mmCIF file of C-alpha atoms in Angstrom:
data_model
loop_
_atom_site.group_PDB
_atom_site.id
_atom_site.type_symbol
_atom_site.label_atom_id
_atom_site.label_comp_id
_atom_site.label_asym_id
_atom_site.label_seq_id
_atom_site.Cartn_x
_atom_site.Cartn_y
_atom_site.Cartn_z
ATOM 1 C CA UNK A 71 13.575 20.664 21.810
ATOM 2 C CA UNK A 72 16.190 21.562 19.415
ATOM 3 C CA UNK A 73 18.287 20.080 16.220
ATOM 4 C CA UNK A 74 21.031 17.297 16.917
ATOM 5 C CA UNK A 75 24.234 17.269 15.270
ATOM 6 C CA UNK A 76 23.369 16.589 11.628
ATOM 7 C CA UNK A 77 20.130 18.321 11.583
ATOM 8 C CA UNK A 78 17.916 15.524 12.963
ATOM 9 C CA UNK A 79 15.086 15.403 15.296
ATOM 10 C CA UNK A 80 13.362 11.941 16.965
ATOM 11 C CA UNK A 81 10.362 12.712 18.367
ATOM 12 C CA UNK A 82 7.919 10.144 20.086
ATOM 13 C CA UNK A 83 4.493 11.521 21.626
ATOM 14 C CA UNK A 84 2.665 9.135 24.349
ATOM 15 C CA UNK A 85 -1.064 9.158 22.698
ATOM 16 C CA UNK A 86 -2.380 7.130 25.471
ATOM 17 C CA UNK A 87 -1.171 9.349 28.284
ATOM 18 C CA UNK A 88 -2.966 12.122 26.628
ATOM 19 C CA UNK A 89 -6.684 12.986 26.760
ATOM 20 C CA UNK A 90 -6.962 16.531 25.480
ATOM 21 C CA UNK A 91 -9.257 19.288 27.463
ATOM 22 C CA UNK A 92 -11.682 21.582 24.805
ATOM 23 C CA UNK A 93 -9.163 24.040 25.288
ATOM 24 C CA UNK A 94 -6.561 21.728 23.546
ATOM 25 C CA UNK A 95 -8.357 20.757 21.108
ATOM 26 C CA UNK A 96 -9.228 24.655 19.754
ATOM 27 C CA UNK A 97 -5.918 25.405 20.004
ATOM 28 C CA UNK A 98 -4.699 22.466 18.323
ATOM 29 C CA UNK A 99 -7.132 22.362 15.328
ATOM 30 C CA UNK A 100 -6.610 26.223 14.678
ATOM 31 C CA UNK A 101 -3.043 25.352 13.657
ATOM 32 C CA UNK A 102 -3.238 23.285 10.933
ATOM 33 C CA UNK A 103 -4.152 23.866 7.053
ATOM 34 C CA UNK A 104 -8.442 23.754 6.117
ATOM 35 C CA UNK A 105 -7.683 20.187 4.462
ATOM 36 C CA UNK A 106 -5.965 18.830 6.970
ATOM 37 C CA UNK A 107 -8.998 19.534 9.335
ATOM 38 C CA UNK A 108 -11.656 18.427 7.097
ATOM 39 C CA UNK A 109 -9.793 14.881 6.705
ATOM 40 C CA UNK A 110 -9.405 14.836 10.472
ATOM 41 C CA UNK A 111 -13.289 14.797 11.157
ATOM 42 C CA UNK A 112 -13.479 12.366 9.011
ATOM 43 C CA UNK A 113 -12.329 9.870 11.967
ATOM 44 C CA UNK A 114 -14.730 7.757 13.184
ATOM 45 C CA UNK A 115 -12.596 7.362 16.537
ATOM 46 C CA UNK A 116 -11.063 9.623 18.963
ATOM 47 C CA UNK A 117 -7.473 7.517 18.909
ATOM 48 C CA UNK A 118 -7.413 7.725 15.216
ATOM 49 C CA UNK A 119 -7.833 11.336 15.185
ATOM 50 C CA UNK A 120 -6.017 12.047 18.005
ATOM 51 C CA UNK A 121 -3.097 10.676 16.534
ATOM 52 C CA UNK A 122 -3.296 12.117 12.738
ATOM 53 C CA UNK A 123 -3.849 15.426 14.723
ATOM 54 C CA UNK A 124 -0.472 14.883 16.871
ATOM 55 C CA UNK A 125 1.303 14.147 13.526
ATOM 56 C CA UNK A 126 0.526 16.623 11.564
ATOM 57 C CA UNK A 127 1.209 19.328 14.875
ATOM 58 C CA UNK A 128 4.774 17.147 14.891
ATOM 59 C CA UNK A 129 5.389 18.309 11.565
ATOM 60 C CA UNK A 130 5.091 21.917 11.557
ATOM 61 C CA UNK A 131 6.865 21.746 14.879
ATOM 62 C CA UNK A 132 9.880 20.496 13.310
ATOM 63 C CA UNK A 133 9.655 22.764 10.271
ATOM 64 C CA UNK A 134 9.440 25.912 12.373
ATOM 65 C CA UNK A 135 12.468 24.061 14.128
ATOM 66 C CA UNK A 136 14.496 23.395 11.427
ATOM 67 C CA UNK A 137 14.212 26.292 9.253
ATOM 68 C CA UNK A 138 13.444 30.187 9.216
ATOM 69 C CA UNK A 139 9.925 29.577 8.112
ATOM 70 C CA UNK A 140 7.183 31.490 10.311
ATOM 71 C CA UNK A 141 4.743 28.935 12.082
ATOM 72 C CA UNK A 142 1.701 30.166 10.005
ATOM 73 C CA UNK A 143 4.086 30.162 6.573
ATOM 74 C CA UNK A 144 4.624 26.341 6.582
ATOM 75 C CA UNK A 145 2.930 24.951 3.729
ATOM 76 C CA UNK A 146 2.424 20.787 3.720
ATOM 77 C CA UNK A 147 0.933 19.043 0.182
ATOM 78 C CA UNK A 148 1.193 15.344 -0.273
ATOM 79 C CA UNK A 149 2.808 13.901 -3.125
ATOM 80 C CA UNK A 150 1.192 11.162 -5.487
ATOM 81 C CA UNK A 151 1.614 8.420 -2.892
ATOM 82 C CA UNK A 152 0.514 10.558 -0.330
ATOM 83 C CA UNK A 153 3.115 10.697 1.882
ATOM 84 C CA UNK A 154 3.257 14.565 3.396
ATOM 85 C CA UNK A 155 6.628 17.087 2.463
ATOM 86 C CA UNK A 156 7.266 20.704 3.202
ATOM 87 C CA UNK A 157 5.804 23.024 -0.311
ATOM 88 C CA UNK A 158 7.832 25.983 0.304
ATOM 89 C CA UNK A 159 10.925 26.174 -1.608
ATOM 90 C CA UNK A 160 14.550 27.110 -0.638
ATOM 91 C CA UNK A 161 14.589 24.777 2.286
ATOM 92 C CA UNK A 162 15.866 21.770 2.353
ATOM 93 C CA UNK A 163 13.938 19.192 5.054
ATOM 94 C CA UNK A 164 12.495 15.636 5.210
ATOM 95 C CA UNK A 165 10.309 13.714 7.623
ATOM 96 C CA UNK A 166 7.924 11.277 8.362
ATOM 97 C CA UNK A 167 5.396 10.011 10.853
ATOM 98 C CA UNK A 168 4.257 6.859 12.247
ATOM 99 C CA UNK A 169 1.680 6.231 14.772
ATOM 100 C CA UNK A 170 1.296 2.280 16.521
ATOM 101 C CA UNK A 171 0.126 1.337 19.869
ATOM 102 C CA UNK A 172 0.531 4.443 22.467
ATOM 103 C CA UNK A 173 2.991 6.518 20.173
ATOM 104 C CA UNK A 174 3.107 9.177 17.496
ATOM 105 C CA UNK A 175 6.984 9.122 16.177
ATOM 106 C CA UNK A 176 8.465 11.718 13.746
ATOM 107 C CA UNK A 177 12.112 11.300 12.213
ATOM 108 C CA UNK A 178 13.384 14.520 10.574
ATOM 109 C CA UNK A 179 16.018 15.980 9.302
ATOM 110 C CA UNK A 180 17.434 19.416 8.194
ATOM 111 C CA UNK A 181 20.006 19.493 4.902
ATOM 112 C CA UNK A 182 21.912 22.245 3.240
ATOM 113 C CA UNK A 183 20.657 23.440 0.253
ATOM 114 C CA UNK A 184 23.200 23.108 -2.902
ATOM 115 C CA UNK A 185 23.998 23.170 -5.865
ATOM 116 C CA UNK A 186 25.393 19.941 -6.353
ATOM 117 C CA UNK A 187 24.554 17.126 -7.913
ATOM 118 C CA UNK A 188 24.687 14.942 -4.870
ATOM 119 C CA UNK A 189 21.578 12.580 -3.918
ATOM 120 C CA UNK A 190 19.092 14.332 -1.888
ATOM 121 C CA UNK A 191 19.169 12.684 1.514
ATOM 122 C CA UNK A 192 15.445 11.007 2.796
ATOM 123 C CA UNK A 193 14.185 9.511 5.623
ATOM 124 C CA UNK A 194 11.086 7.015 6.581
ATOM 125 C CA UNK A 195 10.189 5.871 10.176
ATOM 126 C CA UNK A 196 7.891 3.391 11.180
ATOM 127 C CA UNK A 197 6.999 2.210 15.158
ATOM 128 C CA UNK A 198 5.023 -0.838 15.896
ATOM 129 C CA UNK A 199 3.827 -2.704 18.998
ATOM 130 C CA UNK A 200 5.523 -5.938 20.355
ATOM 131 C CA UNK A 201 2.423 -8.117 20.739
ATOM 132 C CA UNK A 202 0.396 -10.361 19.025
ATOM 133 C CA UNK A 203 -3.320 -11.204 19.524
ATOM 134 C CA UNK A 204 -4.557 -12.463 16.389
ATOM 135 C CA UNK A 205 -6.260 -15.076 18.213
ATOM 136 C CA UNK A 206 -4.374 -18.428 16.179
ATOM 137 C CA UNK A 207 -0.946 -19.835 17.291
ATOM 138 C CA UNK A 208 1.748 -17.951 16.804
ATOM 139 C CA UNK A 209 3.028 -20.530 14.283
ATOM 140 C CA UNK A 210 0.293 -20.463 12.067
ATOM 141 C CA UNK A 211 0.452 -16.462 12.029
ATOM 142 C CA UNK A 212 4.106 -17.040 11.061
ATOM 143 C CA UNK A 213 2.767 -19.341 8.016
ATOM 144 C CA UNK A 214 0.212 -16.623 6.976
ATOM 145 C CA UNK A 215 2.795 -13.820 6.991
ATOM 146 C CA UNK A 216 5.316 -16.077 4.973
ATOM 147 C CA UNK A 217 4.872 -14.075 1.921
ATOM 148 C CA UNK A 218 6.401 -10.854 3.545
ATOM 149 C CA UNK A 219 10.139 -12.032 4.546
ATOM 150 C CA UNK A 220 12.958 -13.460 3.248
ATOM 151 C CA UNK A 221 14.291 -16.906 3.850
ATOM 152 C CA UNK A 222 17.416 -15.264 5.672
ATOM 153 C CA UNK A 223 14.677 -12.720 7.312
ATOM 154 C CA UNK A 224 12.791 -16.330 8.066
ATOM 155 C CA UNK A 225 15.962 -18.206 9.324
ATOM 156 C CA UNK A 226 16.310 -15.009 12.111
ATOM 157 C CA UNK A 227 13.165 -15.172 13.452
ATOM 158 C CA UNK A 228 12.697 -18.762 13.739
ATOM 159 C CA UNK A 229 15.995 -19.024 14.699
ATOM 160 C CA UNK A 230 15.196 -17.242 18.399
ATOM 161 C CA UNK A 231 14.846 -19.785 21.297
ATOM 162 C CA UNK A 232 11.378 -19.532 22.208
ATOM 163 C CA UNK A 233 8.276 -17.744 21.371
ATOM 164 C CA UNK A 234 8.464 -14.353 22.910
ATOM 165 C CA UNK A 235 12.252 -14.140 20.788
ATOM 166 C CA UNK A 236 10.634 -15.021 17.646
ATOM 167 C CA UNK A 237 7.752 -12.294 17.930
ATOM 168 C CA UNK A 238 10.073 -9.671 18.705
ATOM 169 C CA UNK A 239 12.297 -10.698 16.165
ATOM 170 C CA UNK A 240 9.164 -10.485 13.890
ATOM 171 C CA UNK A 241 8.371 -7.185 14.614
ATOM 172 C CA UNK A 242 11.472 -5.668 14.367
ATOM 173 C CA UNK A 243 11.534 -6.975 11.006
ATOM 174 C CA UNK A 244 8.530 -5.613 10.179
ATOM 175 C CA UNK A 245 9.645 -2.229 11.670
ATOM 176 C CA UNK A 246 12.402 -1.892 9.481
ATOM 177 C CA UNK A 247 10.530 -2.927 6.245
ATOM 178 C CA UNK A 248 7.660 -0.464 6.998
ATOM 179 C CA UNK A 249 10.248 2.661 7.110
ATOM 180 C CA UNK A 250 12.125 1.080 4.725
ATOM 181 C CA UNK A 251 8.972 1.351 1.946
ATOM 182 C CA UNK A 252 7.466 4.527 3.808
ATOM 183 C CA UNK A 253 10.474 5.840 2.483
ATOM 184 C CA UNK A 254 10.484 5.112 -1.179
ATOM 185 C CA UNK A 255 6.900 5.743 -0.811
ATOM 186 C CA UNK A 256 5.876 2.423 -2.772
ATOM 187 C CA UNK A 257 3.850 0.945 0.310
ATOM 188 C CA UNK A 258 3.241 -2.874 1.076
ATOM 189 C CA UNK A 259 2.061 -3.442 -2.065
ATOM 190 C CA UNK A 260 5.716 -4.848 -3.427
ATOM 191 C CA UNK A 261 7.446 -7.971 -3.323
ATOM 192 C CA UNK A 262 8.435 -7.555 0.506
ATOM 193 C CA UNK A 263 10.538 -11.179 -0.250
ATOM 194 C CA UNK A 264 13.103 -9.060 -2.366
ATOM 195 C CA UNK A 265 13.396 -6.574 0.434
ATOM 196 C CA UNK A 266 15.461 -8.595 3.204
ATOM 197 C CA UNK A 267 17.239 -7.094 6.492
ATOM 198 C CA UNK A 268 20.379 -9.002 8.021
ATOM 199 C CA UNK A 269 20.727 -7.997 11.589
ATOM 200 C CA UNK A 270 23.521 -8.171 13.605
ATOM 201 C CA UNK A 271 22.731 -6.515 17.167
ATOM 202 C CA UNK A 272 20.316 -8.934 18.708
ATOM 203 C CA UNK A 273 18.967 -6.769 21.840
ATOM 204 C CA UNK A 274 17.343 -3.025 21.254
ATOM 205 C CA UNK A 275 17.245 -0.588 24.030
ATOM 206 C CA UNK A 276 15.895 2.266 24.996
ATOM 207 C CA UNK A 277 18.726 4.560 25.938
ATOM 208 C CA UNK A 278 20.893 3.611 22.313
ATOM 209 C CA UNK A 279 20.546 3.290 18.968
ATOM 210 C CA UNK A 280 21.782 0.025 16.621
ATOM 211 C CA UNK A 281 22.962 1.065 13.435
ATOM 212 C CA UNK A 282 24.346 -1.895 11.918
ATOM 213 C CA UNK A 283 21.728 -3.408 10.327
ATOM 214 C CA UNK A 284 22.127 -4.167 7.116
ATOM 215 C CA UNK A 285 20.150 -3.965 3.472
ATOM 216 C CA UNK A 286 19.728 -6.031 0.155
ATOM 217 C CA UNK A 287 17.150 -5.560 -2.543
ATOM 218 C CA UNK A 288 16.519 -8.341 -5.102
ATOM 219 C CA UNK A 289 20.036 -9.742 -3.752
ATOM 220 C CA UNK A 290 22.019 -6.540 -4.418
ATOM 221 C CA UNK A 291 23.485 -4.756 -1.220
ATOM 222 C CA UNK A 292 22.325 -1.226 -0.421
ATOM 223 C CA UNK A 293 24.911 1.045 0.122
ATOM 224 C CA UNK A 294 23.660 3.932 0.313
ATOM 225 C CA UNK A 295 21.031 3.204 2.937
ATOM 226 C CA UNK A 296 21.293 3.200 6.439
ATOM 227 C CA UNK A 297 19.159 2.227 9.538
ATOM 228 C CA UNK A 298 18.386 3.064 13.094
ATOM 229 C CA UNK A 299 16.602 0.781 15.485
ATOM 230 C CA UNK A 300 15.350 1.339 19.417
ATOM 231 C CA UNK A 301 12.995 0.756 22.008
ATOM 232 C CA UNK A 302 10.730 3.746 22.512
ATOM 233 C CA UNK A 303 9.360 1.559 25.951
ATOM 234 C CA UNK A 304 10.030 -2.398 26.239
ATOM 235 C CA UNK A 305 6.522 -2.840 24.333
ATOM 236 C CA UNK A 306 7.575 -0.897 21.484
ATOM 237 C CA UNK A 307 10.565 -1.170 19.058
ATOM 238 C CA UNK A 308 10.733 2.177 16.215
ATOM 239 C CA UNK A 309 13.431 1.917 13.128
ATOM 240 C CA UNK A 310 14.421 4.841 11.100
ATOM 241 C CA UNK A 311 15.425 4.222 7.348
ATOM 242 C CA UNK A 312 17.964 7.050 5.962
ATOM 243 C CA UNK A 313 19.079 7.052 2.123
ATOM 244 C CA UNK A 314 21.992 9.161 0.962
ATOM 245 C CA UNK A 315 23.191 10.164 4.601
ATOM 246 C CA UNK A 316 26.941 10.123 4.600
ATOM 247 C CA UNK A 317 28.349 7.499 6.364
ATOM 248 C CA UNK A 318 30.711 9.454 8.540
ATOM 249 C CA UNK A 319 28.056 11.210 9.993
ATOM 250 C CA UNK A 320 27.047 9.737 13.950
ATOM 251 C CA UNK A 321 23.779 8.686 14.203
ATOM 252 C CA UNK A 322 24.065 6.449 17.062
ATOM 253 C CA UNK A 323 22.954 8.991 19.672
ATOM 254 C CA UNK A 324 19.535 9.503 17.452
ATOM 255 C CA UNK A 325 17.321 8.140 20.330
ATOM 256 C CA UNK A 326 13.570 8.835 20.744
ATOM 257 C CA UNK A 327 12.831 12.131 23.030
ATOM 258 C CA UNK A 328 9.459 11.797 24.559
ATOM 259 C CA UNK A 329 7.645 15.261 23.817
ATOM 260 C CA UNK A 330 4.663 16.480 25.369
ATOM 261 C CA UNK A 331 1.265 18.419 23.929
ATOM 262 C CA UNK A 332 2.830 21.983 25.111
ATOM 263 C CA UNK A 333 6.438 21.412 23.621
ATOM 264 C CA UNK A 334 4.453 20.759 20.655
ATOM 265 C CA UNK A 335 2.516 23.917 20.355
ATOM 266 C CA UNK A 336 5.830 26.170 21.646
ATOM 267 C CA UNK A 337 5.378 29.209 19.509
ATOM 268 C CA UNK A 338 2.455 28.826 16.916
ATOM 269 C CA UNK A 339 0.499 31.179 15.329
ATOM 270 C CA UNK A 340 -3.186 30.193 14.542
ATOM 271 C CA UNK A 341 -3.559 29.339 10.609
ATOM 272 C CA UNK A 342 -7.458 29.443 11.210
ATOM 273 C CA UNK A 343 -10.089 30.741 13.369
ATOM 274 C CA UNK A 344 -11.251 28.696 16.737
ATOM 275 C CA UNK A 345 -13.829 26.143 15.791
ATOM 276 C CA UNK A 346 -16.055 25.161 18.925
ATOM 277 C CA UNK A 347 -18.554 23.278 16.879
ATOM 278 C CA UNK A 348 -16.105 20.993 15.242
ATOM 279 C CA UNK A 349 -14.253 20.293 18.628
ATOM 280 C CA UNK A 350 -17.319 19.636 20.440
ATOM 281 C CA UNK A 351 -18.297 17.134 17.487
ATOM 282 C CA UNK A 352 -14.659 15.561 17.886
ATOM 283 C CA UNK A 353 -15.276 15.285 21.680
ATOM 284 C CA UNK A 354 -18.143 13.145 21.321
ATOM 285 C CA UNK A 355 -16.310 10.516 19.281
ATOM 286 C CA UNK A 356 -15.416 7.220 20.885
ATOM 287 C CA UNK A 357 -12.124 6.359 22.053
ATOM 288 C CA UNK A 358 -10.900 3.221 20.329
ATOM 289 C CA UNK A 359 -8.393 0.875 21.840
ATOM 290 C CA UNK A 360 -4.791 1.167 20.903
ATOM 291 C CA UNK A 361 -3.809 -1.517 18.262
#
């Protein structure tokens, strides 16, 4: 696990493949902050706390990573909207997390810290599944959603030859438009019509990264935004949104590196005292199916 060229880090964790022992779960929950822990037992279900508990571990992974900051230093506070970023000052980082189907993803990235006056560079990363089992035609799901695309966004996924091509095409949409508000931290709640994707690379993979997607907000183009899109597995597509990252700088080798639970835990010191209690408590929650 290390930086890329840029500062950047694209992490994916497989939640599914990974049933924690007692023993990971002490070692796990003694290395994250009192609140973090009290809003984790607030799960009712194992998945959902499983992954919140891989995303936060994610985080302070990266940190340690990306700056000189001692493991048990690292100090996360959420801002207004909620959305997580590093308290200590002097270092310039941001990230985000997702969680969808079997995955936990993190996008990060490391910046200098100046003095000029140039925009601070951001990032927002969202992962969903490719599947749909709402239980009515895919059609009519299409006429529910209609509220949340574009006409040109519309005229793309309709446009694909049969069914499978236009869900795909859906959720890749979606994708982008998640990290894409995750980012500007103003959640679904807006006009999602006035946000509107053009892509031009049909087929995602796995082992490269499209970066030629395009933005426009209430018509106007967005220059200074730029996105990644891949395939974590065939079943699931990720996008990365990035605002104020130069456009010289490479980002088409920014593919998702599968991490496991010890990579994650590499070199952490315990920020509070094991808890058996509250990890037996957690082990006794359900596991609920992956959305």
């Amino acid at each position: 696990m290390s930086l890329r060229n840029g500062g950047h880090v694209r992490w994916a964790f497989d939640l599914a493949g990974w049933r924690p022992s007692l023993a990971d779960l002490l070692l796990a929950t003694s290395c994250i902050q009192p609140e973090e822990k009290n809003t984790l037992q607030r799960f009712v279900f194992r998945d959902d706390f499983n992954a919140s508990l891989i995303g936060r571990l994610m985080m302070r992974r990266f940190v340690q990573l990306a700056t000189d900051l001692a493991y048990d230093e690292i100090k996360f506070e959420r801002d207004s909207k909620g959305k997580p970023f590093l308290k200590n000052e002097g270092v310039a980082v941001d990230f985000n997390v997702s969680h969808q189907g079997r995955y936990a993803v993190l996008a990060g990235m490391a910046t200098s810290v100046t003095c000029t006056a140039a925009p601070t560079p951001k990032i927002g990363v969202d992962v969903m599944k490719i599947e749909y089992g709402g239980g009515k035609p895919l059609d009519e799901f299409f006429r529910l959603m209609t509220r949340n695309f574009s006409d040109d966004e519309w005229r793309y996924i309709r446009g694909r030859n049969d069914a499978n091509a236009q869900l795909e095409a859906f959720m890749r949409n979606w994708c982008l438009k998640e990290s894409y508000v995750k980012n500007v931290g103003v959640g679904i709640t807006v006009d999602l019509r006035k946000i509107s994707f053009r892509i031009q690379t049909e087929v995602l993979a796995r082992d490269s990264v499209v970066c030629d997607t395009t933005l426009r907000v209430n018509s106007e183009p967005m220059s200074n935004w730029r996105f990644e899109e891949s395939l974590i597995d065939r079943d699931h597509c990720v996008a990365v949104s990035l605002e104020n990252v130069p456009t010289e700088q490479d980002l088409s080798g920014n593919c998702f590196e599968l991490i496991d639970f010890k990579a994650l835990v590499e070199g952490h010191k315990p920020l509070l005292a094991i808890d058996e209690n509250y990890c037996e408590g957690i082990i006794s929650k359900e596991y609920k199916k992956s959305k």
